[in-house]
PDB file of C-alpha atoms in Angstrom:
ATOM      1  CA  MET S  11      32.985 -20.773  14.428  1.00  0.00           C
ATOM      2  CA  LYS S  12      32.288 -17.456  12.696  1.00  0.00           C
ATOM      3  CA  LYS S  13      31.791 -19.245   9.380  1.00  0.00           C
ATOM      4  CA  THR S  14      29.314 -21.642  11.013  1.00  0.00           C
ATOM      5  CA  VAL S  15      27.293 -18.780  12.525  1.00  0.00           C
ATOM      6  CA  ALA S  16      27.271 -16.927   9.203  1.00  0.00           C
ATOM      7  CA  LEU S  17      26.134 -20.082   7.408  1.00  0.00           C
ATOM      8  CA  ILE S  18      23.278 -20.653   9.887  1.00  0.00           C
ATOM      9  CA  PHE S  19      22.187 -17.019   9.519  1.00  0.00           C
ATOM     10  CA  CYS S  20      22.135 -17.294   5.722  1.00  0.00           C
ATOM     11  CA  ILE S  21      20.071 -20.499   5.899  1.00  0.00           C
ATOM     12  CA  LEU S  22      17.532 -18.929   8.281  1.00  0.00           C
ATOM     13  CA  LEU S  23      17.280 -15.820   6.094  1.00  0.00           C
ATOM     14  CA  SER S  24      16.680 -17.958   2.990  1.00  0.00           C
ATOM     15  CA  VAL S  25      13.962 -19.984   4.746  1.00  0.00           C
ATOM     16  CA  SER S  26      12.288 -16.778   5.922  1.00  0.00           C
ATOM     17  CA  LEU S  27      12.241 -15.364   2.384  1.00  0.00           C
ATOM     18  CA  VAL S  28      10.774 -18.592   0.994  1.00  0.00           C
ATOM     19  CA  PHE S  29       7.932 -18.566   3.552  1.00  0.00           C
ATOM     20  CA  SER S  30       7.243 -14.887   2.816  1.00  0.00           C
ATOM     21  CA  ILE S  31       6.941 -15.603  -0.895  1.00  0.00           C
ATOM     22  CA  LEU S  32       4.627 -18.568  -0.237  1.00  0.00           C
ATOM     23  CA  ILE S  33       2.335 -16.485   1.980  1.00  0.00           C
ATOM     24  CA  LEU S  34       2.101 -13.693  -0.594  1.00  0.00           C
ATOM     25  CA  THR S  35       1.364 -16.230  -3.333  1.00  0.00           C
ATOM     26  CA  ILE S  36      -1.438 -17.838  -1.308  1.00  0.00           C
ATOM     27  CA  ASP S  37      -2.976 -14.420  -0.573  1.00  0.00           C
ATOM     28  CA  ASN S  38      -2.950 -13.525  -4.268  1.00  0.00           C
ATOM     29  CA  GLU S  39      -4.474 -16.862  -5.290  1.00  0.00           C
ATOM     30  CA  ASN S  40      -7.268 -16.346  -2.775  1.00  0.00           C
ATOM     31  CA  GLY S  41      -8.026 -12.919  -4.220  1.00  0.00           C
ATOM     32  CA  SER S  42      -6.956 -11.294  -0.969  1.00  0.00           C
ATOM     33  CA  HIS S  43      -6.984  -7.536  -1.178  1.00  0.00           C
ATOM     34  CA  GLY S  44      -7.161  -4.683   1.222  1.00  0.00           C
ATOM     35  CA  ASP S  45      -9.979  -2.633   2.678  1.00  0.00           C
ATOM     36  CA  GLY S  46     -11.068   0.937   3.152  1.00  0.00           C
ATOM     37  CA  LYS S  47      -8.536   1.911   5.810  1.00  0.00           C
ATOM     38  CA  ASN S  48      -5.430  -0.219   6.005  1.00  0.00           C
ATOM     39  CA  GLU S  49      -4.307  -0.614   2.409  1.00  0.00           C
ATOM     40  CA  GLY S  50      -4.678   1.235  -0.881  1.00  0.00           C
ATOM     41  CA  SER S  51      -8.281   2.422  -1.245  1.00  0.00           C
ATOM     42  CA  ALA S  52     -10.290   4.657  -3.563  1.00  0.00           C
ATOM     43  CA  PHE S  53     -13.672   6.402  -3.496  1.00  0.00           C
ATOM     44  CA  ILE S  54     -15.113   7.909  -6.677  1.00  0.00           C
ATOM     45  CA  ILE S  55     -18.287   9.927  -7.348  1.00  0.00           C
ATOM     46  CA  TRP S  56     -19.846  10.143 -10.821  1.00  0.00           C
ATOM     47  CA  GLY S  57     -23.026  11.898 -11.973  1.00  0.00           C
ATOM     48  CA  THR S  58     -24.864  13.396 -14.921  1.00  0.00           C
ATOM     49  CA  LEU S  59     -25.836  17.037 -15.485  1.00  0.00           C
ATOM     50  CA  ASP S  60     -29.027  16.116 -17.335  1.00  0.00           C
ATOM     51  CA  TYR S  61     -32.201  16.745 -15.328  1.00  0.00           C
ATOM     52  CA  THR S  62     -34.104  18.523 -18.101  1.00  0.00           C
ATOM     53  CA  ASP S  63     -37.353  16.555 -17.748  1.00  0.00           C
ATOM     54  CA  GLU S  64     -39.096  17.975 -14.676  1.00  0.00           C
ATOM     55  CA  THR S  65     -41.759  15.262 -14.623  1.00  0.00           C
ATOM     56  CA  TYR S  66     -39.454  12.236 -14.595  1.00  0.00           C
ATOM     57  CA  MET S  67     -36.010  13.676 -13.715  1.00  0.00           C
ATOM     58  CA  GLY S  68     -36.840  16.442 -11.248  1.00  0.00           C
ATOM     59  CA  GLY S  69     -35.604  19.450 -13.234  1.00  0.00           C
ATOM     60  CA  GLU S  70     -33.187  22.088 -11.982  1.00  0.00           C
ATOM     61  CA  LYS S  71     -34.105  21.501  -8.346  1.00  0.00           C
ATOM     62  CA  GLU S  72     -32.979  17.871  -8.540  1.00  0.00           C
ATOM     63  CA  ARG S  73     -29.872  18.797 -10.518  1.00  0.00           C
ATOM     64  CA  ASN S  74     -28.813  21.286  -7.842  1.00  0.00           C
ATOM     65  CA  ALA S  75     -29.597  18.826  -5.068  1.00  0.00           C
ATOM     66  CA  SER S  76     -27.503  16.170  -6.820  1.00  0.00           C
ATOM     67  CA  ARG S  77     -24.542  18.530  -7.106  1.00  0.00           C
ATOM     68  CA  ASP S  78     -24.798  19.639  -3.478  1.00  0.00           C
ATOM     69  CA  VAL S  79     -25.190  16.136  -2.026  1.00  0.00           C
ATOM     70  CA  CYS S  80     -22.253  14.803  -4.040  1.00  0.00           C
ATOM     71  CA  ASP S  81     -20.154  17.726  -2.782  1.00  0.00           C
ATOM     72  CA  THR S  82     -21.184  16.891   0.792  1.00  0.00           C
ATOM     73  CA  ILE S  83     -20.356  13.190   0.407  1.00  0.00           C
ATOM     74  CA  TYR S  84     -16.993  14.055  -1.113  1.00  0.00           C
ATOM     75  CA  GLY S  85     -16.306  16.310   1.876  1.00  0.00           C
ATOM     76  CA  PHE S  86     -16.932  13.447   4.309  1.00  0.00           C
ATOM     77  CA  PHE S  87     -14.363  11.237   2.567  1.00  0.00           C
ATOM     78  CA  ALA S  88     -11.826  14.011   2.114  1.00  0.00           C
ATOM     79  CA  ASP S  89     -12.075  15.009   5.781  1.00  0.00           C
ATOM     80  CA  ALA S  90     -11.865  11.400   6.995  1.00  0.00           C
ATOM     81  CA  ARG S  91      -8.487  10.951   5.265  1.00  0.00           C
ATOM     82  CA  ALA S  92      -9.014   7.210   5.392  1.00  0.00           C
ATOM     83  CA  TYR S  93      -8.862   6.689   1.618  1.00  0.00           C
ATOM     84  CA  ASP S  94      -5.766   7.137  -0.521  1.00  0.00           C
ATOM     85  CA  TYR S  95      -7.620   8.392  -3.593  1.00  0.00           C
ATOM     86  CA  VAL S  96     -10.850  10.403  -3.383  1.00  0.00           C
ATOM     87  CA  GLU S  97     -12.424  12.161  -6.368  1.00  0.00           C
ATOM     88  CA  ASN S  98     -15.734  13.869  -7.114  1.00  0.00           C
ATOM     89  CA  PHE S  99     -16.257  13.697 -10.885  1.00  0.00           C
ATOM     90  CA  TRP S 100     -19.946  14.683 -10.749  1.00  0.00           C
ATOM     91  CA  GLY S 101     -20.897  16.828 -13.733  1.00  0.00           C
ATOM     92  CA  ASN S 102     -18.676  17.620 -16.696  1.00  0.00           C
ATOM     93  CA  ASP S 103     -16.015  15.097 -15.704  1.00  0.00           C
ATOM     94  CA  THR S 104     -18.432  12.169 -15.936  1.00  0.00           C
ATOM     95  CA  GLN S 105     -17.423  11.120 -19.437  1.00  0.00           C
ATOM     96  CA  PRO S 106     -17.503   7.488 -20.647  1.00  0.00           C
ATOM     97  CA  ASP S 107     -13.795   7.271 -21.456  1.00  0.00           C
ATOM     98  CA  GLN S 108     -12.893   8.832 -18.123  1.00  0.00           C
ATOM     99  CA  VAL S 109     -15.081   6.328 -16.265  1.00  0.00           C
ATOM    100  CA  TYR S 110     -13.526   3.373 -18.112  1.00  0.00           C
ATOM    101  CA  SER S 111      -9.962   4.569 -17.604  1.00  0.00           C
ATOM    102  CA  ASN S 112     -10.664   5.261 -13.933  1.00  0.00           C
ATOM    103  CA  VAL S 113     -12.009   1.734 -13.464  1.00  0.00           C
ATOM    104  CA  SER S 114      -8.753   0.395 -14.912  1.00  0.00           C
ATOM    105  CA  TYR S 115      -6.691   2.737 -12.764  1.00  0.00           C
ATOM    106  CA  CYS S 116      -8.448   1.723  -9.539  1.00  0.00           C
ATOM    107  CA  GLU S 117      -8.330  -1.985 -10.389  1.00  0.00           C
ATOM    108  CA  GLU S 118      -4.583  -1.766 -10.991  1.00  0.00           C
ATOM    109  CA  ASN S 119      -3.626   0.514  -8.110  1.00  0.00           C
ATOM    110  CA  TYR S 120      -6.046   0.052  -5.195  1.00  0.00           C
ATOM    111  CA  ASN S 121      -7.140  -2.929  -3.141  1.00  0.00           C
ATOM    112  CA  PHE S 122     -10.578  -1.548  -2.329  1.00  0.00           C
ATOM    113  CA  THR S 123     -12.739   0.784  -4.431  1.00  0.00           C
ATOM    114  CA  ALA S 124     -16.118   2.300  -3.550  1.00  0.00           C
ATOM    115  CA  ILE S 125     -18.302   4.005  -6.182  1.00  0.00           C
ATOM    116  CA  PHE S 126     -21.278   6.361  -5.975  1.00  0.00           C
ATOM    117  CA  TYR S 127     -23.227   7.440  -9.071  1.00  0.00           C
ATOM    118  CA  LYS S 128     -26.224   9.776  -9.278  1.00  0.00           C
ATOM    119  CA  GLY S 129     -28.184   9.991 -12.489  1.00  0.00           C
ATOM    120  CA  HIS S 130     -30.229   8.019 -14.979  1.00  0.00           C
ATOM    121  CA  SER S 131     -30.382   4.725 -16.880  1.00  0.00           C
ATOM    122  CA  LEU S 132     -31.103   3.670 -20.438  1.00  0.00           C
ATOM    123  CA  GLY S 133     -31.074   0.479 -22.473  1.00  0.00           C
ATOM    124  CA  THR S 134     -28.798  -0.045 -25.467  1.00  0.00           C
ATOM    125  CA  HIS S 135     -27.265  -2.785 -27.624  1.00  0.00           C
ATOM    126  CA  CYS S 136     -23.673  -3.812 -28.200  1.00  0.00           C
ATOM    127  CA  ASP S 137     -21.741  -4.670 -31.336  1.00  0.00           C
ATOM    128  CA  VAL S 138     -19.652  -7.449 -29.784  1.00  0.00           C
ATOM    129  CA  GLU S 139     -19.567 -10.427 -32.126  1.00  0.00           C
ATOM    130  CA  ASN S 140     -21.693 -13.382 -30.994  1.00  0.00           C
ATOM    131  CA  CYS S 141     -23.260 -11.455 -28.080  1.00  0.00           C
ATOM    132  CA  THR S 142     -26.419 -13.301 -27.088  1.00  0.00           C
ATOM    133  CA  PHE S 143     -27.606 -10.973 -24.335  1.00  0.00           C
ATOM    134  CA  GLY S 144     -29.771  -8.715 -26.471  1.00  0.00           C
ATOM    135  CA  GLU S 145     -30.364  -5.488 -24.554  1.00  0.00           C
ATOM    136  CA  HIS S 146     -27.492  -3.950 -22.591  1.00  0.00           C
ATOM    137  CA  TRP S 147     -27.659  -1.151 -20.043  1.00  0.00           C
ATOM    138  CA  THR S 148     -26.077   2.262 -19.616  1.00  0.00           C
ATOM    139  CA  LEU S 149     -25.641   5.199 -17.267  1.00  0.00           C
ATOM    140  CA  TYR S 150     -26.034   8.794 -18.399  1.00  0.00           C
ATOM    141  CA  ALA S 151     -22.730  10.625 -18.731  1.00  0.00           C
ATOM    142  CA  ALA S 152     -22.430  14.390 -18.231  1.00  0.00           C
ATOM    143  CA  GLY S 153     -24.299  15.324 -21.401  1.00  0.00           C
ATOM    144  CA  GLY S 154     -27.248  13.041 -20.759  1.00  0.00           C
ATOM    145  CA  TYR S 155     -29.849  11.887 -23.249  1.00  0.00           C
ATOM    146  CA  ARG S 156     -28.705  11.399 -26.867  1.00  0.00           C
ATOM    147  CA  GLU S 157     -25.075  11.880 -25.867  1.00  0.00           C
ATOM    148  CA  GLU S 158     -22.494   9.158 -25.226  1.00  0.00           C
ATOM    149  CA  TYR S 159     -23.443   6.720 -22.472  1.00  0.00           C
ATOM    150  CA  ILE S 160     -21.483   4.683 -19.924  1.00  0.00           C
ATOM    151  CA  VAL S 161     -22.048   1.087 -21.058  1.00  0.00           C
ATOM    152  CA  ASP S 162     -22.176  -1.999 -18.806  1.00  0.00           C
ATOM    153  CA  TYR S 163     -19.843  -4.399 -20.644  1.00  0.00           C
ATOM    154  CA  LEU S 164     -17.270  -1.653 -21.333  1.00  0.00           C
ATOM    155  CA  ILE S 165     -16.979  -1.201 -17.558  1.00  0.00           C
ATOM    156  CA  HIS S 166     -16.457  -4.922 -17.097  1.00  0.00           C
ATOM    157  CA  ASP S 167     -13.835  -5.008 -19.846  1.00  0.00           C
ATOM    158  CA  ARG S 168     -11.633  -2.889 -17.538  1.00  0.00           C
ATOM    159  CA  MET S 169     -11.903  -5.241 -14.571  1.00  0.00           C
ATOM    160  CA  SER S 170      -8.605  -6.943 -13.774  1.00  0.00           C
ATOM    161  CA  SER S 171      -8.540  -7.661 -10.036  1.00  0.00           C
ATOM    162  CA  GLY S 172     -12.171  -7.532  -8.880  1.00  0.00           C
ATOM    163  CA  THR S 173     -11.516  -4.835  -6.292  1.00  0.00           C
ATOM    164  CA  HIS S 174     -14.620  -2.715  -6.870  1.00  0.00           C
ATOM    165  CA  ASP S 175     -16.191  -3.919  -3.622  1.00  0.00           C
ATOM    166  CA  PHE S 176     -18.894  -1.318  -2.974  1.00  0.00           C
ATOM    167  CA  VAL S 177     -21.030   0.250  -5.704  1.00  0.00           C
ATOM    168  CA  PHE S 178     -24.041   2.478  -5.041  1.00  0.00           C
ATOM    169  CA  LEU S 179     -25.947   3.517  -8.182  1.00  0.00           C
ATOM    170  CA  TRP S 180     -28.639   6.090  -7.391  1.00  0.00           C
ATOM    171  CA  THR S 181     -30.417   5.567 -10.684  1.00  0.00           C
ATOM    172  CA  CYS S 182     -33.425   3.665 -11.954  1.00  0.00           C
ATOM    173  CA  GLY S 183     -33.737  -0.070 -12.308  1.00  0.00           C
ATOM    174  CA  TYR S 184     -30.334  -1.597 -11.662  1.00  0.00           C
ATOM    175  CA  GLY S 185     -31.197  -3.003  -8.236  1.00  0.00           C
ATOM    176  CA  ALA S 186     -33.968  -5.189  -9.650  1.00  0.00           C
ATOM    177  CA  GLU S 187     -33.586  -8.961  -9.756  1.00  0.00           C
ATOM    178  CA  ASP S 188     -34.107  -9.030 -13.524  1.00  0.00           C
ATOM    179  CA  LYS S 189     -31.137  -6.641 -13.862  1.00  0.00           C
ATOM    180  CA  LEU S 190     -28.717  -8.909 -11.982  1.00  0.00           C
ATOM    181  CA  GLY S 191     -26.988  -9.614 -15.275  1.00  0.00           C
ATOM    182  CA  GLU S 192     -24.684 -12.291 -16.638  1.00  0.00           C
ATOM    183  CA  ILE S 193     -21.051 -12.863 -17.531  1.00  0.00           C
ATOM    184  CA  ASP S 194     -20.468 -15.342 -20.358  1.00  0.00           C
ATOM    185  CA  GLU S 195     -17.581 -17.759 -20.851  1.00  0.00           C
ATOM    186  CA  ASN S 196     -15.672 -15.091 -22.774  1.00  0.00           C
ATOM    187  CA  GLY S 197     -15.955 -12.541 -19.958  1.00  0.00           C
ATOM    188  CA  HIS S 198     -18.593 -10.507 -21.797  1.00  0.00           C
ATOM    189  CA  SER S 199     -21.080  -9.007 -19.329  1.00  0.00           C
ATOM    190  CA  VAL S 200     -24.530  -7.504 -19.267  1.00  0.00           C
ATOM    191  CA  SER S 201     -26.111  -5.225 -16.647  1.00  0.00           C
ATOM    192  CA  MET S 202     -24.510  -2.910 -14.104  1.00  0.00           C
ATOM    193  CA  LEU S 203     -24.382  -5.207 -11.076  1.00  0.00           C
ATOM    194  CA  ALA S 204     -22.530  -7.996 -12.891  1.00  0.00           C
ATOM    195  CA  SER S 205     -20.274  -5.523 -14.686  1.00  0.00           C
ATOM    196  CA  TRP S 206     -19.182  -3.427 -11.692  1.00  0.00           C
ATOM    197  CA  MET S 207     -19.018  -6.260  -9.165  1.00  0.00           C
ATOM    198  CA  ASP S 208     -17.562  -8.901 -11.536  1.00  0.00           C
ATOM    199  CA  THR S 209     -19.954 -11.492 -10.108  1.00  0.00           C
ATOM    200  CA  THR S 210     -23.562 -12.640 -10.338  1.00  0.00           C
ATOM    201  CA  GLY S 211     -23.568 -14.589  -7.074  1.00  0.00           C
ATOM    202  CA  LEU S 212     -24.572 -11.922  -4.561  1.00  0.00           C
ATOM    203  CA  GLU S 213     -27.423 -12.432  -2.077  1.00  0.00           C
ATOM    204  CA  ALA S 214     -30.557 -10.643  -3.306  1.00  0.00           C
ATOM    205  CA  ASP S 215     -31.324  -9.147   0.132  1.00  0.00           C
ATOM    206  CA  GLY S 216     -27.952  -8.312   1.585  1.00  0.00           C
ATOM    207  CA  TYR S 217     -29.610  -6.158   4.233  1.00  0.00           C
ATOM    208  CA  ALA S 218     -31.692  -8.938   5.815  1.00  0.00           C
ATOM    209  CA  SER S 219     -29.255 -11.747   4.948  1.00  0.00           C
ATOM    210  CA  PRO S 220     -25.674 -10.494   4.455  1.00  0.00           C
ATOM    211  CA  ASP S 221     -23.784 -13.105   2.460  1.00  0.00           C
ATOM    212  CA  GLY S 222     -20.267 -12.446   3.784  1.00  0.00           C
ATOM    213  CA  SER S 223     -18.923 -11.909   0.246  1.00  0.00           C
ATOM    214  CA  ASN S 224     -17.266  -8.567   1.083  1.00  0.00           C
ATOM    215  CA  HIS S 225     -19.032  -7.151  -1.969  1.00  0.00           C
ATOM    216  CA  CYS S 226     -22.085  -4.898  -1.719  1.00  0.00           C
ATOM    217  CA  PHE S 227     -24.168  -3.322  -4.491  1.00  0.00           C
ATOM    218  CA  ILE S 228     -26.990  -0.866  -3.764  1.00  0.00           C
ATOM    219  CA  GLY S 229     -29.452   0.106  -6.464  1.00  0.00           C
ATOM    220  CA  PHE S 230     -33.130   0.705  -7.116  1.00  0.00           C
ATOM    221  CA  ASP S 231     -35.901  -1.597  -8.222  1.00  0.00           C
ATOM    222  CA  VAL S 232     -37.980   0.338 -10.805  1.00  0.00           C
ATOM    223  CA  TYR S 233     -37.472   4.110 -10.218  1.00  0.00           C
ATOM    224  CA  SER S 234     -34.952   5.768  -7.916  1.00  0.00           C
ATOM    225  CA  ILE S 235     -36.418   8.359  -5.570  1.00  0.00           C
ATOM    226  CA  TRP S 236     -35.324  11.974  -6.101  1.00  0.00           C
ATOM    227  CA  PHE S 237     -32.914  13.634  -3.693  1.00  0.00           C
ATOM    228  CA  SER S 238     -35.328  16.566  -3.503  1.00  0.00           C
ATOM    229  CA  ASN S 239     -38.276  14.407  -2.381  1.00  0.00           C
ATOM    230  CA  LYS S 240     -39.180  14.785   1.290  1.00  0.00           C
ATOM    231  CA  THR S 241     -39.000  11.751   3.567  1.00  0.00           C
ATOM    232  CA  GLY S 242     -42.114  12.802   5.501  1.00  0.00           C
ATOM    233  CA  TYR S 243     -40.274  13.437   8.755  1.00  0.00           C
ATOM    234  CA  ALA S 244     -39.265  16.945   9.845  1.00  0.00           C
ATOM    235  CA  ASP S 245     -37.727  18.720   6.847  1.00  0.00           C
ATOM    236  CA  PHE S 246     -35.511  15.859   5.674  1.00  0.00           C
ATOM    237  CA  ASP S 247     -35.257  14.848   2.043  1.00  0.00           C
ATOM    238  CA  TYR S 248     -33.600  11.867   0.348  1.00  0.00           C
ATOM    239  CA  GLY S 249     -30.484  13.869  -0.346  1.00  0.00           C
ATOM    240  CA  ASP S 250     -30.120  14.025   3.439  1.00  0.00           C
ATOM    241  CA  PHE S 251     -30.548  10.252   3.609  1.00  0.00           C
ATOM    242  CA  ALA S 252     -27.794   9.699   1.021  1.00  0.00           C
ATOM    243  CA  SER S 253     -25.302  12.052   2.636  1.00  0.00           C
ATOM    244  CA  LEU S 254     -25.997  10.770   6.158  1.00  0.00           C
ATOM    245  CA  PHE S 255     -25.583   7.187   4.974  1.00  0.00           C
ATOM    246  CA  PHE S 256     -22.034   7.936   3.874  1.00  0.00           C
ATOM    247  CA  LYS S 257     -21.340   9.968   7.006  1.00  0.00           C
ATOM    248  CA  TYR S 258     -22.279   7.005   9.207  1.00  0.00           C
ATOM    249  CA  ALA S 259     -20.566   4.473   6.912  1.00  0.00           C
ATOM    250  CA  LEU S 260     -17.276   6.233   7.706  1.00  0.00           C
ATOM    251  CA  TYR S 261     -17.692   5.650  11.446  1.00  0.00           C
ATOM    252  CA  GLU S 262     -15.099   3.200  12.758  1.00  0.00           C
ATOM    253  CA  GLY S 263     -16.465  -0.345  12.696  1.00  0.00           C
ATOM    254  CA  TRP S 264     -19.876   0.547  11.222  1.00  0.00           C
ATOM    255  CA  THR S 265     -21.284  -1.710   8.513  1.00  0.00           C
ATOM    256  CA  ILE S 266     -23.344  -0.761   5.463  1.00  0.00           C
ATOM    257  CA  ASN S 267     -26.410  -2.007   7.357  1.00  0.00           C
ATOM    258  CA  ASP S 268     -25.525   0.088  10.421  1.00  0.00           C
ATOM    259  CA  ALA S 269     -25.233   3.194   8.256  1.00  0.00           C
ATOM    260  CA  LEU S 270     -28.532   2.474   6.464  1.00  0.00           C
ATOM    261  CA  ASP S 271     -30.279   2.000   9.817  1.00  0.00           C
ATOM    262  CA  ALA S 272     -28.853   5.213  11.289  1.00  0.00           C
ATOM    263  CA  ALA S 273     -29.689   7.287   8.194  1.00  0.00           C
ATOM    264  CA  ALA S 274     -33.238   5.886   8.157  1.00  0.00           C
ATOM    265  CA  GLU S 275     -33.732   6.559  11.848  1.00  0.00           C
ATOM    266  CA  GLU S 276     -32.577  10.164  11.538  1.00  0.00           C
ATOM    267  CA  THR S 277     -34.453  11.044   8.337  1.00  0.00           C
ATOM    268  CA  HIS S 278     -37.590   8.889   8.705  1.00  0.00           C
ATOM    269  CA  TRP S 279     -37.884   8.471  12.480  1.00  0.00           C
ATOM    270  CA  GLN S 280     -37.986   4.716  11.896  1.00  0.00           C
ATOM    271  CA  SER S 281     -36.172   2.186  14.023  1.00  0.00           C
ATOM    272  CA  SER S 282     -34.273   0.770  11.034  1.00  0.00           C
ATOM    273  CA  PHE S 283     -33.812   0.866   7.277  1.00  0.00           C
ATOM    274  CA  GLY S 284     -35.998  -2.242   7.140  1.00  0.00           C
ATOM    275  CA  ASP S 285     -38.914  -0.194   8.516  1.00  0.00           C
ATOM    276  CA  CYS S 286     -38.654   2.787   6.165  1.00  0.00           C
ATOM    277  CA  GLN S 287     -40.302   3.116   2.784  1.00  0.00           C
ATOM    278  CA  LEU S 288     -37.047   2.772   0.843  1.00  0.00           C
ATOM    279  CA  TYR S 289     -37.087  -0.880   1.913  1.00  0.00           C
ATOM    280  CA  THR S 290     -40.855  -1.481   2.175  1.00  0.00           C
ATOM    281  CA  GLY S 291     -41.778   0.437  -0.995  1.00  0.00           C
ATOM    282  CA  TYR S 292     -42.549   3.987  -2.128  1.00  0.00           C
ATOM    283  CA  LEU S 293     -44.518   5.459  -5.039  1.00  0.00           C
ATOM    284  CA  MET S 294     -43.061   7.218  -8.060  1.00  0.00           C
ATOM    285  CA  ALA S 295     -44.657   8.498 -11.264  1.00  0.00           C
ATOM    286  CA  ASP S 296     -44.592   5.762 -13.904  1.00  0.00           C
ATOM    287  CA  SER S 297     -43.082   7.005 -17.169  1.00  0.00           C
ATOM    288  CA  ASP S 298     -44.386   3.887 -18.943  1.00  0.00           C
ATOM    289  CA  ASN S 299     -47.955   4.668 -17.823  1.00  0.00           C
ATOM    290  CA  PRO S 300     -48.456   8.457 -17.659  1.00  0.00           C
ATOM    291  CA  GLY S 301     -50.767   9.539 -14.863  1.00  0.00           C
ATOM    292  CA  GLN S 302     -50.129   6.379 -12.843  1.00  0.00           C
ATOM    293  CA  SER S 303     -47.722   5.514 -10.041  1.00  0.00           C
ATOM    294  CA  VAL S 304     -45.651   2.402  -9.394  1.00  0.00           C
ATOM    295  CA  VAL S 305     -44.148   0.921  -6.210  1.00  0.00           C
ATOM    296  CA  CYS S 306     -40.344   1.135  -6.090  1.00  0.00           C
ATOM    297  CA  TYR S 307     -37.627  -0.083  -3.718  1.00  0.00           C
ATOM    298  CA  MET S 308     -33.996   0.424  -2.753  1.00  0.00           C
ATOM    299  CA  ARG S 309     -32.234  -2.947  -2.910  1.00  0.00           C
ATOM    300  CA  VAL S 310     -29.081  -4.009  -1.077  1.00  0.00           C
ATOM    301  CA  TRP S 311     -27.286  -6.896  -2.802  1.00  0.00           C
ATOM    302  CA  GLY S 312     -24.513  -8.972  -1.270  1.00  0.00           C
ATOM    303  CA  ASP S 313     -22.878  -8.187   2.030  1.00  0.00           C
ATOM    304  CA  GLY S 314     -24.650  -5.642   4.217  1.00  0.00           C
ATOM    305  CA  ASN S 315     -21.963  -6.314   6.832  1.00  0.00           C
ATOM    306  CA  LEU S 316     -19.261  -4.839   4.603  1.00  0.00           C
ATOM    307  CA  ARG S 317     -17.423  -1.926   6.206  1.00  0.00           C
ATOM    308  CA  LEU S 318     -16.191   1.112   4.295  1.00  0.00           C
ATOM    309  CA  LEU S 319     -13.905   1.981   7.196  1.00  0.00           C
ATOM    310  CA  ARG S 320     -12.368  -1.112   8.728  1.00  0.00           C
ATOM    311  CA  GLY S 321     -10.400  -1.831  11.857  1.00  0.00           C
ATOM    312  CA  GLU S 322      -6.679  -2.514  12.016  1.00  0.00           C
ATOM    313  CA  GLY S 323      -5.892  -6.085  11.003  1.00  0.00           C
ATOM    314  CA  GLU S 324      -9.517  -7.010  10.271  1.00  0.00           C
ATOM    315  CA  ASP S 325      -9.927  -9.858   7.822  1.00  0.00           C
ATOM    316  CA  ARG S 326     -11.816  -9.274   4.621  1.00  0.00           C
TER     317      ARG S 326
END
């Protein structure tokens, strides 16, 4: 009798282990990975020190605002204690090799990674054999202009699990439709959206039409607005908008769209992000046409219903 009971127990245990392995295998094949609260998660801030051009970069005032806002955003994440790995590398620590190695580290060790960068953009070319993309795109590292740059395809080369799910680049140009980018059959990429997100299939207006992809990229079409620029309501500036966005995005159950709406309402006295000039268009000095201005936009690609802080057991 005892042998029979022991045999039945062993059979049930074996069956249970087999089903467990099958479930884990299916999850991995579906690209299932965690989210900002329940499983391994990371939040990283990067940013350049170069704001030397007062006309088109904002000078020392914008540099100081960038430092202070990034410190504030870091404080929100550190205090929330919802992420396993939180770092503020703004300034001297924003070096190309450190960015690339950190991308690899987060891809290998965390199921959800969110990125914020504040700085500038520049075109470049690559020396990859048989590259047909022509111009590639970069972010300024700590040293800025004429120093080493953070290059699009070198970011993508470090992607291994596709777990960079939220990327917010407060820099010029990379939210535009013509900067969506491509990934060729060899895995070679061009542009920041394709390189960071490891996809080119995101909805172009993820605020108005969230695509349910669980990936969200926020960038600017033409020129990014300075943190030190005033919103036109009370004494708020766009540094306040950025910091408040992240504050609200860490509220339990709030989506990217919810946080954008709340930050717009507080800093613009508008009913939603869709009513404020970041979405409808604002003017910035045009470096390509001195003395003239150009209409610019903040663009939300992909899933505006993505949550940075997610509820227990919520599906991705």
